[in-house]
mmCIF file of C-alpha atoms in Angstrom:
data_model
loop_
_atom_site.group_PDB
_atom_site.id
_atom_site.type_symbol
_atom_site.label_atom_id
_atom_site.label_comp_id
_atom_site.label_asym_id
_atom_site.label_seq_id
_atom_site.Cartn_x
_atom_site.Cartn_y
_atom_site.Cartn_z
ATOM 1 C CA UNK A 1403 -18.678 -23.577 78.001
ATOM 2 C CA UNK A 1404 -21.207 -22.852 75.325
ATOM 3 C CA UNK A 1405 -20.764 -19.151 75.600
ATOM 4 C CA UNK A 1406 -16.839 -19.605 75.079
ATOM 5 C CA UNK A 1407 -17.398 -21.515 71.857
ATOM 6 C CA UNK A 1408 -19.879 -18.947 70.524
ATOM 7 C CA UNK A 1409 -17.127 -16.206 71.187
ATOM 8 C CA UNK A 1410 -14.573 -18.182 69.129
ATOM 9 C CA UNK A 1411 -16.785 -18.312 65.950
ATOM 10 C CA UNK A 1412 -16.681 -15.070 63.815
ATOM 11 C CA UNK A 1413 -20.008 -13.724 62.828
ATOM 12 C CA UNK A 1414 -20.907 -13.757 59.065
ATOM 13 C CA UNK A 1415 -21.041 -9.998 59.167
ATOM 14 C CA UNK A 1416 -17.561 -9.652 60.472
ATOM 15 C CA UNK A 1417 -16.181 -12.113 57.939
ATOM 16 C CA UNK A 1418 -17.808 -10.137 55.006
ATOM 17 C CA UNK A 1419 -16.277 -6.899 56.321
ATOM 18 C CA UNK A 1420 -12.753 -8.485 56.297
ATOM 19 C CA UNK A 1421 -13.155 -9.761 52.807
ATOM 20 C CA UNK A 1422 -14.541 -6.488 51.525
ATOM 21 C CA UNK A 1423 -11.607 -4.578 53.203
ATOM 22 C CA UNK A 1424 -9.012 -6.868 51.630
ATOM 23 C CA UNK A 1425 -10.462 -6.454 48.196
ATOM 24 C CA UNK A 1426 -10.457 -2.727 48.520
ATOM 25 C CA UNK A 1427 -6.787 -2.537 49.597
ATOM 26 C CA UNK A 1428 -5.892 -4.721 46.810
ATOM 27 C CA UNK A 1429 -7.543 -3.104 43.870
ATOM 28 C CA UNK A 1430 -7.942 0.555 44.736
ATOM 29 C CA UNK A 1431 -4.417 1.692 43.804
ATOM 30 C CA UNK A 1432 -4.492 0.268 40.338
ATOM 31 C CA UNK A 1433 -7.836 1.622 39.388
ATOM 32 C CA UNK A 1434 -7.007 5.195 40.447
ATOM 33 C CA UNK A 1435 -3.401 5.413 39.295
ATOM 34 C CA UNK A 1436 -2.477 7.957 36.749
ATOM 35 C CA UNK A 1437 -0.691 5.342 34.804
ATOM 36 C CA UNK A 1438 -3.977 3.645 33.966
ATOM 37 C CA UNK A 1439 -5.583 6.853 32.717
ATOM 38 C CA UNK A 1440 -2.465 7.603 30.442
ATOM 39 C CA UNK A 1441 -2.816 4.161 29.103
ATOM 40 C CA UNK A 1442 -6.470 4.684 28.075
ATOM 41 C CA UNK A 1443 -5.593 8.131 26.659
ATOM 42 C CA UNK A 1444 -2.752 6.624 24.632
ATOM 43 C CA UNK A 1445 -5.191 3.875 23.380
ATOM 44 C CA UNK A 1446 -7.677 6.549 22.197
ATOM 45 C CA UNK A 1447 -4.871 8.387 20.614
ATOM 46 C CA UNK A 1448 -3.608 5.327 18.841
ATOM 47 C CA UNK A 1449 -7.191 4.584 17.555
ATOM 48 C CA UNK A 1450 -7.666 8.121 16.270
ATOM 49 C CA UNK A 1451 -4.316 8.017 14.459
ATOM 50 C CA UNK A 1452 -4.789 4.503 13.234
ATOM 51 C CA UNK A 1453 -4.805 5.484 9.567
ATOM 52 C CA UNK A 1454 -1.290 7.052 9.721
ATOM 53 C CA UNK A 1455 0.162 4.028 11.443
ATOM 54 C CA UNK A 1456 -1.327 1.759 8.750
ATOM 55 C CA UNK A 1457 0.109 3.835 6.187
ATOM 56 C CA UNK A 1458 3.635 3.192 7.585
ATOM 57 C CA UNK A 1459 2.888 -0.551 7.859
ATOM 58 C CA UNK A 1460 2.225 -0.783 4.179
ATOM 59 C CA UNK A 1461 5.682 0.614 3.282
ATOM 60 C CA UNK A 1462 4.668 1.411 -0.327
ATOM 61 C CA UNK A 1463 4.993 4.905 -2.028
ATOM 62 C CA UNK A 1464 1.610 5.906 -3.280
ATOM 63 C CA UNK A 1465 3.184 8.454 -5.664
ATOM 64 C CA UNK A 1466 5.698 5.975 -7.249
ATOM 65 C CA UNK A 1467 2.996 3.360 -7.456
ATOM 66 C CA UNK A 1468 0.835 5.863 -9.289
ATOM 67 C CA UNK A 1469 3.663 6.538 -11.724
ATOM 68 C CA UNK A 1470 4.229 2.842 -12.378
ATOM 69 C CA UNK A 1471 0.420 2.280 -12.965
ATOM 70 C CA UNK A 1472 0.405 5.170 -15.580
ATOM 71 C CA UNK A 1473 3.362 3.745 -17.363
ATOM 72 C CA UNK A 1474 1.739 0.310 -17.529
ATOM 73 C CA UNK A 1475 -1.582 1.927 -18.693
ATOM 74 C CA UNK A 1476 -0.090 4.106 -21.420
ATOM 75 C CA UNK A 1477 3.021 2.199 -22.664
ATOM 76 C CA UNK A 1478 2.087 -1.465 -22.134
ATOM 77 C CA UNK A 1479 -1.751 -2.157 -21.866
ATOM 78 C CA UNK A 1480 -2.712 -0.881 -25.356
ATOM 79 C CA UNK A 1481 -0.201 -3.483 -26.968
ATOM 80 C CA UNK A 1482 -1.550 -6.259 -24.634
ATOM 81 C CA UNK A 1483 -5.068 -5.460 -25.609
ATOM 82 C CA UNK A 1484 -4.135 -5.560 -29.312
ATOM 83 C CA UNK A 1485 -2.857 -9.053 -28.868
ATOM 84 C CA UNK A 1486 -5.848 -9.995 -26.810
ATOM 85 C CA UNK A 1487 -3.464 -11.398 -24.269
ATOM 86 C CA UNK A 1488 -4.255 -12.070 -20.588
ATOM 87 C CA UNK A 1489 -1.635 -11.494 -17.988
ATOM 88 C CA UNK A 1490 -0.911 -14.575 -15.988
ATOM 89 C CA UNK A 1491 -1.786 -14.438 -12.254
ATOM 90 C CA UNK A 1492 1.784 -14.567 -11.369
ATOM 91 C CA UNK A 1493 2.630 -11.394 -13.177
ATOM 92 C CA UNK A 1494 3.460 -8.534 -10.997
ATOM 93 C CA UNK A 1495 2.082 -6.160 -13.513
ATOM 94 C CA UNK A 1496 -1.369 -7.487 -13.177
ATOM 95 C CA UNK A 1497 -3.807 -4.645 -12.270
ATOM 96 C CA UNK A 1498 -5.558 -6.713 -9.618
ATOM 97 C CA UNK A 1499 -2.360 -6.712 -7.606
ATOM 98 C CA UNK A 1500 -1.987 -2.936 -7.138
ATOM 99 C CA UNK A 1501 -2.258 -2.039 -3.496
ATOM 100 C CA UNK A 1502 -3.856 1.282 -4.294
ATOM 101 C CA UNK A 1503 -5.807 0.160 -7.504
ATOM 102 C CA UNK A 1504 -9.323 0.400 -5.975
ATOM 103 C CA UNK A 1505 -8.698 3.571 -4.237
ATOM 104 C CA UNK A 1506 -7.094 5.235 -7.369
ATOM 105 C CA UNK A 1507 -10.237 4.234 -9.287
ATOM 106 C CA UNK A 1508 -12.519 5.952 -6.614
ATOM 107 C CA UNK A 1509 -10.875 9.380 -7.273
ATOM 108 C CA UNK A 1510 -13.101 11.869 -8.887
ATOM 109 C CA UNK A 1511 -11.253 14.846 -10.392
ATOM 110 C CA UNK A 1512 -14.082 17.418 -10.562
ATOM 111 C CA UNK A 1513 -12.008 20.331 -11.756
ATOM 112 C CA UNK A 1514 -8.554 21.846 -11.232
ATOM 113 C CA UNK A 1515 -9.137 22.658 -7.562
ATOM 114 C CA UNK A 1516 -11.526 19.905 -6.588
ATOM 115 C CA UNK A 1517 -10.951 16.186 -5.981
ATOM 116 C CA UNK A 1518 -13.706 14.054 -4.529
ATOM 117 C CA UNK A 1519 -13.679 10.790 -2.774
ATOM 118 C CA UNK A 1520 -15.702 8.129 -4.558
ATOM 119 C CA UNK A 1521 -16.502 6.259 -1.371
ATOM 120 C CA UNK A 1522 -17.999 8.961 0.897
ATOM 121 C CA UNK A 1523 -18.141 11.958 -1.594
ATOM 122 C CA UNK A 1524 -16.010 14.323 0.560
ATOM 123 C CA UNK A 1525 -14.187 16.906 -1.516
ATOM 124 C CA UNK A 1526 -10.546 18.189 -1.299
ATOM 125 C CA UNK A 1527 -8.587 21.056 -2.962
ATOM 126 C CA UNK A 1528 -5.624 18.959 -3.932
ATOM 127 C CA UNK A 1529 -5.017 15.243 -4.694
ATOM 128 C CA UNK A 1530 -2.477 14.881 -1.967
ATOM 129 C CA UNK A 1531 -5.159 15.702 0.653
ATOM 130 C CA UNK A 1532 -7.440 13.011 -0.944
ATOM 131 C CA UNK A 1533 -4.510 10.525 -0.593
ATOM 132 C CA UNK A 1534 -4.238 11.312 3.020
ATOM 133 C CA UNK A 1535 -7.958 10.903 3.431
ATOM 134 C CA UNK A 1536 -7.660 7.529 1.920
ATOM 135 C CA UNK A 1537 -4.894 6.553 4.212
ATOM 136 C CA UNK A 1538 -6.899 7.686 7.347
ATOM 137 C CA UNK A 1539 -10.435 6.842 6.487
ATOM 138 C CA UNK A 1540 -10.448 4.136 4.001
ATOM 139 C CA UNK A 1541 -7.409 2.023 4.757
ATOM 140 C CA UNK A 1542 -9.578 -0.978 5.030
ATOM 141 C CA UNK A 1543 -10.197 -0.819 1.311
ATOM 142 C CA UNK A 1544 -6.629 -1.418 0.345
ATOM 143 C CA UNK A 1545 -5.750 -4.655 -1.343
ATOM 144 C CA UNK A 1546 -3.314 -5.616 1.422
ATOM 145 C CA UNK A 1547 -3.964 -9.315 1.360
ATOM 146 C CA UNK A 1548 -3.279 -9.914 -2.332
ATOM 147 C CA UNK A 1549 -1.866 -6.741 -3.415
ATOM 148 C CA UNK A 1550 1.781 -5.949 -4.503
ATOM 149 C CA UNK A 1551 3.542 -2.616 -4.381
ATOM 150 C CA UNK A 1552 3.920 -1.264 -7.925
ATOM 151 C CA UNK A 1553 6.493 1.099 -6.570
ATOM 152 C CA UNK A 1554 8.837 -1.721 -6.216
ATOM 153 C CA UNK A 1555 8.872 -2.160 -10.000
ATOM 154 C CA UNK A 1556 9.752 1.562 -10.772
ATOM 155 C CA UNK A 1557 13.349 0.815 -11.343
ATOM 156 C CA UNK A 1558 12.414 -1.596 -14.252
ATOM 157 C CA UNK A 1559 9.626 0.738 -15.546
ATOM 158 C CA UNK A 1560 11.504 4.135 -15.561
ATOM 159 C CA UNK A 1561 9.026 5.841 -13.225
ATOM 160 C CA UNK A 1562 11.325 8.840 -12.808
ATOM 161 C CA UNK A 1563 10.694 9.941 -16.248
ATOM 162 C CA UNK A 1564 7.042 10.491 -15.716
ATOM 163 C CA UNK A 1565 7.268 12.039 -12.189
ATOM 164 C CA UNK A 1566 7.433 15.738 -12.514
ATOM 165 C CA UNK A 1567 8.805 16.261 -8.968
ATOM 166 C CA UNK A 1568 11.943 14.123 -9.725
ATOM 167 C CA UNK A 1569 14.852 15.737 -11.553
ATOM 168 C CA UNK A 1570 16.589 13.452 -14.118
ATOM 169 C CA UNK A 1571 19.981 12.267 -12.980
ATOM 170 C CA UNK A 1572 22.896 13.244 -15.094
ATOM 171 C CA UNK A 1573 25.175 10.504 -14.088
ATOM 172 C CA UNK A 1574 24.252 6.922 -14.696
ATOM 173 C CA UNK A 1575 24.951 4.325 -12.034
ATOM 174 C CA UNK A 1576 26.049 1.154 -13.739
ATOM 175 C CA UNK A 1577 25.227 -1.048 -10.603
ATOM 176 C CA UNK A 1578 21.718 0.280 -10.576
ATOM 177 C CA UNK A 1579 21.450 -0.275 -14.216
ATOM 178 C CA UNK A 1580 22.251 -3.848 -13.963
ATOM 179 C CA UNK A 1581 19.890 -4.417 -11.126
ATOM 180 C CA UNK A 1582 17.021 -2.716 -12.951
ATOM 181 C CA UNK A 1583 17.659 -4.502 -16.147
ATOM 182 C CA UNK A 1584 17.646 -7.845 -14.198
ATOM 183 C CA UNK A 1585 14.312 -6.909 -12.645
ATOM 184 C CA UNK A 1586 12.958 -5.810 -16.058
ATOM 185 C CA UNK A 1587 13.908 -9.107 -17.787
ATOM 186 C CA UNK A 1588 12.315 -11.104 -14.914
ATOM 187 C CA UNK A 1589 9.040 -9.245 -15.505
ATOM 188 C CA UNK A 1590 9.234 -10.088 -19.127
ATOM 189 C CA UNK A 1591 9.843 -13.804 -18.258
ATOM 190 C CA UNK A 1592 7.005 -14.208 -15.746
ATOM 191 C CA UNK A 1593 4.421 -11.966 -17.526
ATOM 192 C CA UNK A 1594 5.197 -13.092 -21.140
ATOM 193 C CA UNK A 1595 6.595 -16.683 -21.256
ATOM 194 C CA UNK A 1596 7.990 -17.250 -24.669
ATOM 195 C CA UNK A 1597 6.691 -20.814 -24.649
ATOM 196 C CA UNK A 1598 3.043 -19.698 -24.004
ATOM 197 C CA UNK A 1599 2.368 -19.134 -27.690
ATOM 198 C CA UNK A 1600 2.945 -16.458 -30.480
ATOM 199 C CA UNK A 1601 1.153 -13.511 -28.659
ATOM 200 C CA UNK A 1602 3.170 -14.065 -25.418
ATOM 201 C CA UNK A 1603 6.353 -14.325 -27.405
ATOM 202 C CA UNK A 1604 5.794 -11.194 -29.307
ATOM 203 C CA UNK A 1605 4.914 -9.271 -26.113
ATOM 204 C CA UNK A 1606 8.053 -10.707 -24.508
ATOM 205 C CA UNK A 1607 10.177 -9.279 -27.318
ATOM 206 C CA UNK A 1608 8.153 -6.088 -27.094
ATOM 207 C CA UNK A 1609 8.609 -5.647 -23.387
ATOM 208 C CA UNK A 1610 12.406 -6.109 -23.823
ATOM 209 C CA UNK A 1611 12.675 -3.322 -26.358
ATOM 210 C CA UNK A 1612 10.143 -0.971 -24.567
ATOM 211 C CA UNK A 1613 11.602 -1.075 -21.143
ATOM 212 C CA UNK A 1614 14.616 -3.221 -20.539
ATOM 213 C CA UNK A 1615 17.007 -2.154 -23.382
ATOM 214 C CA UNK A 1616 17.408 1.377 -21.944
ATOM 215 C CA UNK A 1617 18.856 0.043 -18.661
ATOM 216 C CA UNK A 1618 22.338 0.830 -19.712
ATOM 217 C CA UNK A 1619 24.867 3.689 -19.289
ATOM 218 C CA UNK A 1620 25.831 3.952 -22.950
ATOM 219 C CA UNK A 1621 23.064 6.336 -23.652
ATOM 220 C CA UNK A 1622 21.997 4.888 -27.080
ATOM 221 C CA UNK A 1623 18.841 3.166 -25.997
ATOM 222 C CA UNK A 1624 15.850 5.300 -24.833
ATOM 223 C CA UNK A 1625 12.973 3.912 -22.715
ATOM 224 C CA UNK A 1626 9.485 3.535 -24.427
ATOM 225 C CA UNK A 1627 11.158 3.289 -27.773
ATOM 226 C CA UNK A 1628 7.985 1.592 -29.128
ATOM 227 C CA UNK A 1629 5.940 4.679 -28.142
ATOM 228 C CA UNK A 1630 2.455 4.515 -26.714
ATOM 229 C CA UNK A 1631 -1.162 4.109 -27.912
ATOM 230 C CA UNK A 1632 -4.585 5.071 -26.892
ATOM 231 C CA UNK A 1633 -6.188 2.152 -25.052
ATOM 232 C CA UNK A 1634 -9.135 0.771 -26.917
ATOM 233 C CA UNK A 1635 -11.069 0.838 -23.676
ATOM 234 C CA UNK A 1636 -10.872 4.602 -23.466
#
């Protein structure tokens, strides 16, 4: 009787073998499948091309943002400095809100055929290659959390006039002119509230004349009618 009971009990070694076999059958296909390898390769490719993906996530034209920044620096900031006026934080023209502001300040134009990255000192033949370098290697230095896309203001600021690659349109679009003028006037109201004092009121009037009046199809008003001045900071 005792011999029969001993036969019915599985030995610990046999039980361990069964468990090990079960685990092997369960996990072996997944670990050796080609799909798992492709997933890892895709992940590596995604990591390597992370800069390009980030560039698309931003959805902000660097070239047009640069044009807008140039217009603000040359046709607006000198007059603001003359009035000793501080742009309010809610103003979309504030330099601290530029997506690409810090990166643009870290461009070093050595000579006509050399641009250098101010972060890592790497050199490039053309500015466009330095831009790509910023997108791929220094994306984390973009002002994404607080930044605004200056390119969104190009309609109000007449960016096309300072962009060499853009041909001037011969036919005016009345609907676009109305939209751009509305955006321009909203910038004047938010950046230079007339009730904030004499300086703000004067700059409000100046902004309307300098940028907003030209958003019409009659052809009589020209943008930047107040001209530009050399900034005192230069």
